[in-house]
Each structure stands twice: as structure tokens, then as C-alpha cells.
Amino acid sequence: MTGALHPSASATVGSTAPPLSGYLVAATDRHISVRVADGTWTFRRADVLSLTDWESAAAQGICEERPVLVRVRSGTVADFTQRRRVELVDRPLTLPQDHTPARGDDELQRLTEIWARTLELTTRPGVGGATMTCCQTRSHNGSDDGAACDSLD
């Protein structure tokens, strides 16, 4: 296995990411692979600033691999692999895209702020303290069979 790597003198605290805790599964002259709960990170050896033993996990002795803390240079490009179960079906093997359930919320918020500014309304939450609702219950033919409402919170 590998010993501790000491950061170079040119590395400052602000230029490093917080340490990654995991289990060392492979170490070569070119790469280091660390297993975490969701998968395995593989870093180039040149991007690893320090590799030290993870004392609290080692004391528990819950895993055969060596528990380590890895500190990498900020901006490091790394590979991340995940273990997936494959079920054989009649369609090609694909991975679903990870979409946020609130897709489009940022754009809707931006458009709402633009619209509110044109009406000279505040866009900060909790300011203003009133809701104004305008309703029209008359259709074009003079009957009361339709409703159109706008609400400003």
C-alpha cells in the first residue's frame, strides 16, 4: 500500500477541497481509487495532495480495505463509477437521467420577478403582506358562466 503523501509547499488551504473519506481499493503509481457509499472515485496520483489513515473508521474495523482520508487539489478531474443491477429486458441498456423534481423553477422565479417589477411589486418573500385577487365572472355574451382570476401574492 501507500504511505502518507505530504502536500507540496505550493498548495494553500484555499486551493484544496475538504478531505474525502472512504476505503482505499487500489493504488498505483498513476492512480488512486477510493470506495465511498455511492461508488468509487479514481484520482490521478498527481492531483492527490495527501492520503492519510482515517483513524475513527480504522478503530471500528468494519471493512477489510484501508480506511483513508484523501485530499485533492481544487479543480481535480476524477472518474466516478457506480455499481448498478442490470435486468435483462427487450430494450437497450440505458441509465435514466437525473432530473430535479422542480425542473424549471429557476426560470419561473426569474420570469415572476421580471413580471412583478413591471407592476412595481416587491419580489421578496414575506414583504407586502397582502394577496390581491381580481376575478371576472362575465363572459362575452353577457352570461355569468365563466370565471377568470389572477392572484398576486
PDB file of C-alpha atoms in Angstrom:
ATOM      1  CA  MET A   1       0.000   0.000   0.000  1.00  0.00           C
ATOM      2  CA  THR A   2       0.970   3.630   0.052  1.00  0.00           C
ATOM      3  CA  GLY A   3       2.172   5.792   2.865  1.00  0.00           C
ATOM      4  CA  ALA A   4       1.088   9.325   3.608  1.00  0.00           C
ATOM      5  CA  LEU A   5       1.617  11.831   0.825  1.00  0.00           C
ATOM      6  CA  HIS A   6       2.545  15.268   2.033  1.00  0.00           C
ATOM      7  CA  PRO A   7       1.161  18.359   0.276  1.00  0.00           C
ATOM      8  CA  SER A   8       3.580  20.351  -1.794  1.00  0.00           C
ATOM      9  CA  ALA A   9       4.728  23.700  -0.452  1.00  0.00           C
ATOM     10  CA  SER A  10       2.856  25.494  -3.249  1.00  0.00           C
ATOM     11  CA  ALA A  11      -0.553  24.162  -2.125  1.00  0.00           C
ATOM     12  CA  THR A  12      -2.510  26.520   0.092  1.00  0.00           C
ATOM     13  CA  VAL A  13      -5.518  25.672   2.247  1.00  0.00           C
ATOM     14  CA  GLY A  14      -7.831  27.624  -0.069  1.00  0.00           C
ATOM     15  CA  SER A  15      -6.686  25.633  -3.104  1.00  0.00           C
ATOM     16  CA  THR A  16      -7.693  22.235  -1.702  1.00  0.00           C
ATOM     17  CA  ALA A  17     -11.092  20.617  -1.312  1.00  0.00           C
ATOM     18  CA  PRO A  18     -12.230  19.099   2.013  1.00  0.00           C
ATOM     19  CA  PRO A  19     -10.904  15.563   2.513  1.00  0.00           C
ATOM     20  CA  LEU A  20     -12.835  12.651   1.041  1.00  0.00           C
ATOM     21  CA  SER A  21     -13.338   9.764   3.459  1.00  0.00           C
ATOM     22  CA  GLY A  22     -13.531   6.257   2.057  1.00  0.00           C
ATOM     23  CA  TYR A  23     -11.725   2.963   1.633  1.00  0.00           C
ATOM     24  CA  LEU A  24      -8.596   2.583  -0.483  1.00  0.00           C
ATOM     25  CA  VAL A  25      -9.313  -0.140  -3.047  1.00  0.00           C
ATOM     26  CA  ALA A  26      -6.427   0.452  -5.473  1.00  0.00           C
ATOM     27  CA  ALA A  27      -3.237   2.485  -5.558  1.00  0.00           C
ATOM     28  CA  THR A  28      -0.726   2.572  -8.401  1.00  0.00           C
ATOM     29  CA  ASP A  29       1.989   4.991  -9.449  1.00  0.00           C
ATOM     30  CA  ARG A  30      -0.574   6.780 -11.655  1.00  0.00           C
ATOM     31  CA  HIS A  31      -3.978   6.435  -9.924  1.00  0.00           C
ATOM     32  CA  ILE A  32      -5.672   6.089  -6.534  1.00  0.00           C
ATOM     33  CA  SER A  33      -9.169   4.570  -6.167  1.00  0.00           C
ATOM     34  CA  VAL A  34     -11.298   5.205  -3.084  1.00  0.00           C
ATOM     35  CA  ARG A  35     -14.634   3.476  -2.440  1.00  0.00           C
ATOM     36  CA  VAL A  36     -17.395   5.581  -0.851  1.00  0.00           C
ATOM     37  CA  ALA A  37     -21.038   4.736  -0.111  1.00  0.00           C
ATOM     38  CA  ASP A  38     -22.303   5.640  -3.608  1.00  0.00           C
ATOM     39  CA  GLY A  39     -19.458   4.316  -5.756  1.00  0.00           C
ATOM     40  CA  THR A  40     -15.712   4.561  -6.366  1.00  0.00           C
ATOM     41  CA  TRP A  41     -13.634   7.684  -7.041  1.00  0.00           C
ATOM     42  CA  THR A  42     -10.455   7.354  -9.124  1.00  0.00           C
ATOM     43  CA  PHE A  43      -7.962  10.226  -8.957  1.00  0.00           C
ATOM     44  CA  ARG A  44      -4.712  10.823 -10.803  1.00  0.00           C
ATOM     45  CA  ARG A  45      -1.840  10.480  -8.341  1.00  0.00           C
ATOM     46  CA  ALA A  46      -0.589  13.964  -9.322  1.00  0.00           C
ATOM     47  CA  ASP A  47      -3.894  15.500  -8.115  1.00  0.00           C
ATOM     48  CA  VAL A  48      -3.746  13.838  -4.678  1.00  0.00           C
ATOM     49  CA  LEU A  49      -2.212  16.181  -2.123  1.00  0.00           C
ATOM     50  CA  SER A  50      -2.467  13.866   0.878  1.00  0.00           C
ATOM     51  CA  LEU A  51      -3.549  10.339   1.684  1.00  0.00           C
ATOM     52  CA  THR A  52      -3.801   9.606   5.408  1.00  0.00           C
ATOM     53  CA  ASP A  53      -5.347   6.904   7.559  1.00  0.00           C
ATOM     54  CA  TRP A  54      -8.919   7.530   8.698  1.00  0.00           C
ATOM     55  CA  GLU A  55      -8.428   6.774  12.386  1.00  0.00           C
ATOM     56  CA  SER A  56     -12.076   6.640  13.540  1.00  0.00           C
ATOM     57  CA  ALA A  57     -13.099   4.145  10.838  1.00  0.00           C
ATOM     58  CA  ALA A  58      -9.980   2.050  11.378  1.00  0.00           C
ATOM     59  CA  ALA A  59     -10.854   1.714  15.077  1.00  0.00           C
ATOM     60  CA  GLN A  60     -14.277   0.285  14.190  1.00  0.00           C
ATOM     61  CA  GLY A  61     -12.743  -2.329  11.877  1.00  0.00           C
ATOM     62  CA  ILE A  62     -15.894  -2.649   9.768  1.00  0.00           C
ATOM     63  CA  CYS A  63     -14.177  -3.131   6.396  1.00  0.00           C
ATOM     64  CA  GLU A  64     -11.260  -5.127   5.013  1.00  0.00           C
ATOM     65  CA  GLU A  65      -9.964  -2.237   2.905  1.00  0.00           C
ATOM     66  CA  ARG A  66      -7.818   0.506   4.391  1.00  0.00           C
ATOM     67  CA  PRO A  67      -9.925   3.473   5.626  1.00  0.00           C
ATOM     68  CA  VAL A  68      -8.368   6.708   4.340  1.00  0.00           C
ATOM     69  CA  LEU A  69      -8.861  10.449   4.070  1.00  0.00           C
ATOM     70  CA  VAL A  70      -7.902  11.816   0.650  1.00  0.00           C
ATOM     71  CA  ARG A  71      -7.266  15.487  -0.005  1.00  0.00           C
ATOM     72  CA  VAL A  72      -7.218  16.513  -3.662  1.00  0.00           C
ATOM     73  CA  ARG A  73      -6.370  19.687  -5.488  1.00  0.00           C
ATOM     74  CA  SER A  74      -9.315  22.006  -6.227  1.00  0.00           C
ATOM     75  CA  GLY A  75     -10.442  21.615  -9.832  1.00  0.00           C
ATOM     76  CA  THR A  76      -9.338  17.993  -9.998  1.00  0.00           C
ATOM     77  CA  VAL A  77     -10.981  15.914 -12.715  1.00  0.00           C
ATOM     78  CA  ALA A  78     -11.814  12.432 -11.408  1.00  0.00           C
ATOM     79  CA  ASP A  79     -13.664   9.340 -12.570  1.00  0.00           C
ATOM     80  CA  PHE A  80     -16.639   8.126 -10.539  1.00  0.00           C
ATOM     81  CA  THR A  81     -18.084   4.661 -11.065  1.00  0.00           C
ATOM     82  CA  GLN A  82     -21.244   3.215  -9.574  1.00  0.00           C
ATOM     83  CA  ARG A  83     -22.395  -0.330  -9.107  1.00  0.00           C
ATOM     84  CA  ARG A  84     -25.774  -0.944 -10.782  1.00  0.00           C
ATOM     85  CA  ARG A  85     -28.005  -4.008 -11.036  1.00  0.00           C
ATOM     86  CA  VAL A  86     -28.727  -4.967 -14.642  1.00  0.00           C
ATOM     87  CA  GLU A  87     -32.031  -6.611 -15.508  1.00  0.00           C
ATOM     88  CA  LEU A  88     -32.289  -8.229 -18.934  1.00  0.00           C
ATOM     89  CA  VAL A  89     -35.167  -6.756 -20.940  1.00  0.00           C
ATOM     90  CA  ASP A  90     -36.094  -6.390 -24.614  1.00  0.00           C
ATOM     91  CA  ARG A  91     -34.772  -2.849 -24.910  1.00  0.00           C
ATOM     92  CA  PRO A  92     -31.190  -1.474 -24.917  1.00  0.00           C
ATOM     93  CA  LEU A  93     -29.373  -0.950 -21.621  1.00  0.00           C
ATOM     94  CA  THR A  94     -29.724   2.708 -20.573  1.00  0.00           C
ATOM     95  CA  LEU A  95     -29.426   4.816 -17.441  1.00  0.00           C
ATOM     96  CA  PRO A  96     -32.206   7.232 -16.511  1.00  0.00           C
ATOM     97  CA  GLN A  97     -31.353  10.924 -16.484  1.00  0.00           C
ATOM     98  CA  ASP A  98     -31.269  12.574 -13.076  1.00  0.00           C
ATOM     99  CA  HIS A  99     -33.706  15.474 -13.191  1.00  0.00           C
ATOM    100  CA  THR A 100     -34.706  17.597 -10.288  1.00  0.00           C
ATOM    101  CA  PRO A 101     -38.418  17.248  -9.479  1.00  0.00           C
ATOM    102  CA  ALA A 102     -38.700  21.042  -9.603  1.00  0.00           C
ATOM    103  CA  ARG A 103     -37.372  21.355 -13.143  1.00  0.00           C
ATOM    104  CA  GLY A 104     -37.898  24.888 -14.459  1.00  0.00           C
ATOM    105  CA  ASP A 105     -38.361  26.506 -11.042  1.00  0.00           C
ATOM    106  CA  ASP A 106     -35.382  28.829 -11.533  1.00  0.00           C
ATOM    107  CA  GLU A 107     -36.714  30.082 -14.856  1.00  0.00           C
ATOM    108  CA  LEU A 108     -40.217  30.521 -13.422  1.00  0.00           C
ATOM    109  CA  GLN A 109     -38.798  32.506 -10.477  1.00  0.00           C
ATOM    110  CA  ARG A 110     -36.815  34.751 -12.835  1.00  0.00           C
ATOM    111  CA  LEU A 111     -39.858  35.403 -15.041  1.00  0.00           C
ATOM    112  CA  THR A 112     -42.042  36.088 -11.987  1.00  0.00           C
ATOM    113  CA  GLU A 113     -39.545  38.661 -10.705  1.00  0.00           C
ATOM    114  CA  ILE A 114     -39.456  40.429 -14.082  1.00  0.00           C
ATOM    115  CA  TRP A 115     -43.266  40.491 -14.239  1.00  0.00           C
ATOM    116  CA  ALA A 116     -43.573  41.768 -10.638  1.00  0.00           C
ATOM    117  CA  ARG A 117     -41.025  44.539 -11.265  1.00  0.00           C
ATOM    118  CA  THR A 118     -43.042  45.787 -14.242  1.00  0.00           C
ATOM    119  CA  LEU A 119     -46.035  46.106 -11.886  1.00  0.00           C
ATOM    120  CA  GLU A 120     -43.789  47.722  -9.232  1.00  0.00           C
ATOM    121  CA  LEU A 121     -44.407  44.851  -6.801  1.00  0.00           C
ATOM    122  CA  THR A 122     -41.801  43.575  -4.379  1.00  0.00           C
ATOM    123  CA  THR A 123     -40.395  40.132  -5.152  1.00  0.00           C
ATOM    124  CA  ARG A 124     -39.029  39.383  -1.695  1.00  0.00           C
ATOM    125  CA  PRO A 125     -40.945  36.687   0.219  1.00  0.00           C
ATOM    126  CA  GLY A 126     -42.859  37.884   3.274  1.00  0.00           C
ATOM    127  CA  VAL A 127     -42.846  41.526   2.197  1.00  0.00           C
ATOM    128  CA  GLY A 128     -46.033  43.275   1.222  1.00  0.00           C
ATOM    129  CA  GLY A 129     -48.228  41.137   3.452  1.00  0.00           C
ATOM    130  CA  ALA A 130     -51.292  41.065   1.219  1.00  0.00           C
ATOM    131  CA  THR A 131     -52.811  38.975  -1.507  1.00  0.00           C
ATOM    132  CA  MET A 132     -54.861  40.673  -4.168  1.00  0.00           C
ATOM    133  CA  THR A 133     -57.243  38.607  -6.277  1.00  0.00           C
ATOM    134  CA  CYS A 134     -59.124  40.007  -9.247  1.00  0.00           C
ATOM    135  CA  CYS A 135     -61.979  37.940 -10.698  1.00  0.00           C
ATOM    136  CA  GLN A 136     -64.296  38.483 -13.615  1.00  0.00           C
ATOM    137  CA  THR A 137     -67.377  36.295 -13.801  1.00  0.00           C
ATOM    138  CA  ARG A 138     -68.928  37.565 -17.006  1.00  0.00           C
ATOM    139  CA  SER A 139     -68.440  36.027 -20.419  1.00  0.00           C
ATOM    140  CA  HIS A 140     -68.517  37.957 -23.689  1.00  0.00           C
ATOM    141  CA  ASN A 141     -72.184  37.081 -24.267  1.00  0.00           C
ATOM    142  CA  GLY A 142     -73.332  38.658 -21.008  1.00  0.00           C
ATOM    143  CA  SER A 143     -73.943  35.445 -19.068  1.00  0.00           C
ATOM    144  CA  ASP A 144     -72.243  34.506 -15.781  1.00  0.00           C
ATOM    145  CA  ASP A 145     -70.920  31.143 -16.916  1.00  0.00           C
ATOM    146  CA  GLY A 146     -67.174  31.867 -16.958  1.00  0.00           C
ATOM    147  CA  ALA A 147     -64.559  32.992 -14.448  1.00  0.00           C
ATOM    148  CA  ALA A 148     -61.055  34.406 -14.883  1.00  0.00           C
ATOM    149  CA  CYS A 149     -58.948  35.094 -11.780  1.00  0.00           C
ATOM    150  CA  ASP A 150     -55.467  36.448 -11.172  1.00  0.00           C
ATOM    151  CA  SER A 151     -53.816  36.286  -7.768  1.00  0.00           C
ATOM    152  CA  LEU A 152     -50.804  38.319  -6.685  1.00  0.00           C
ATOM    153  CA  ASP A 153     -49.089  37.090  -3.528  1.00  0.00           C
TER     154      ASP A 153
END
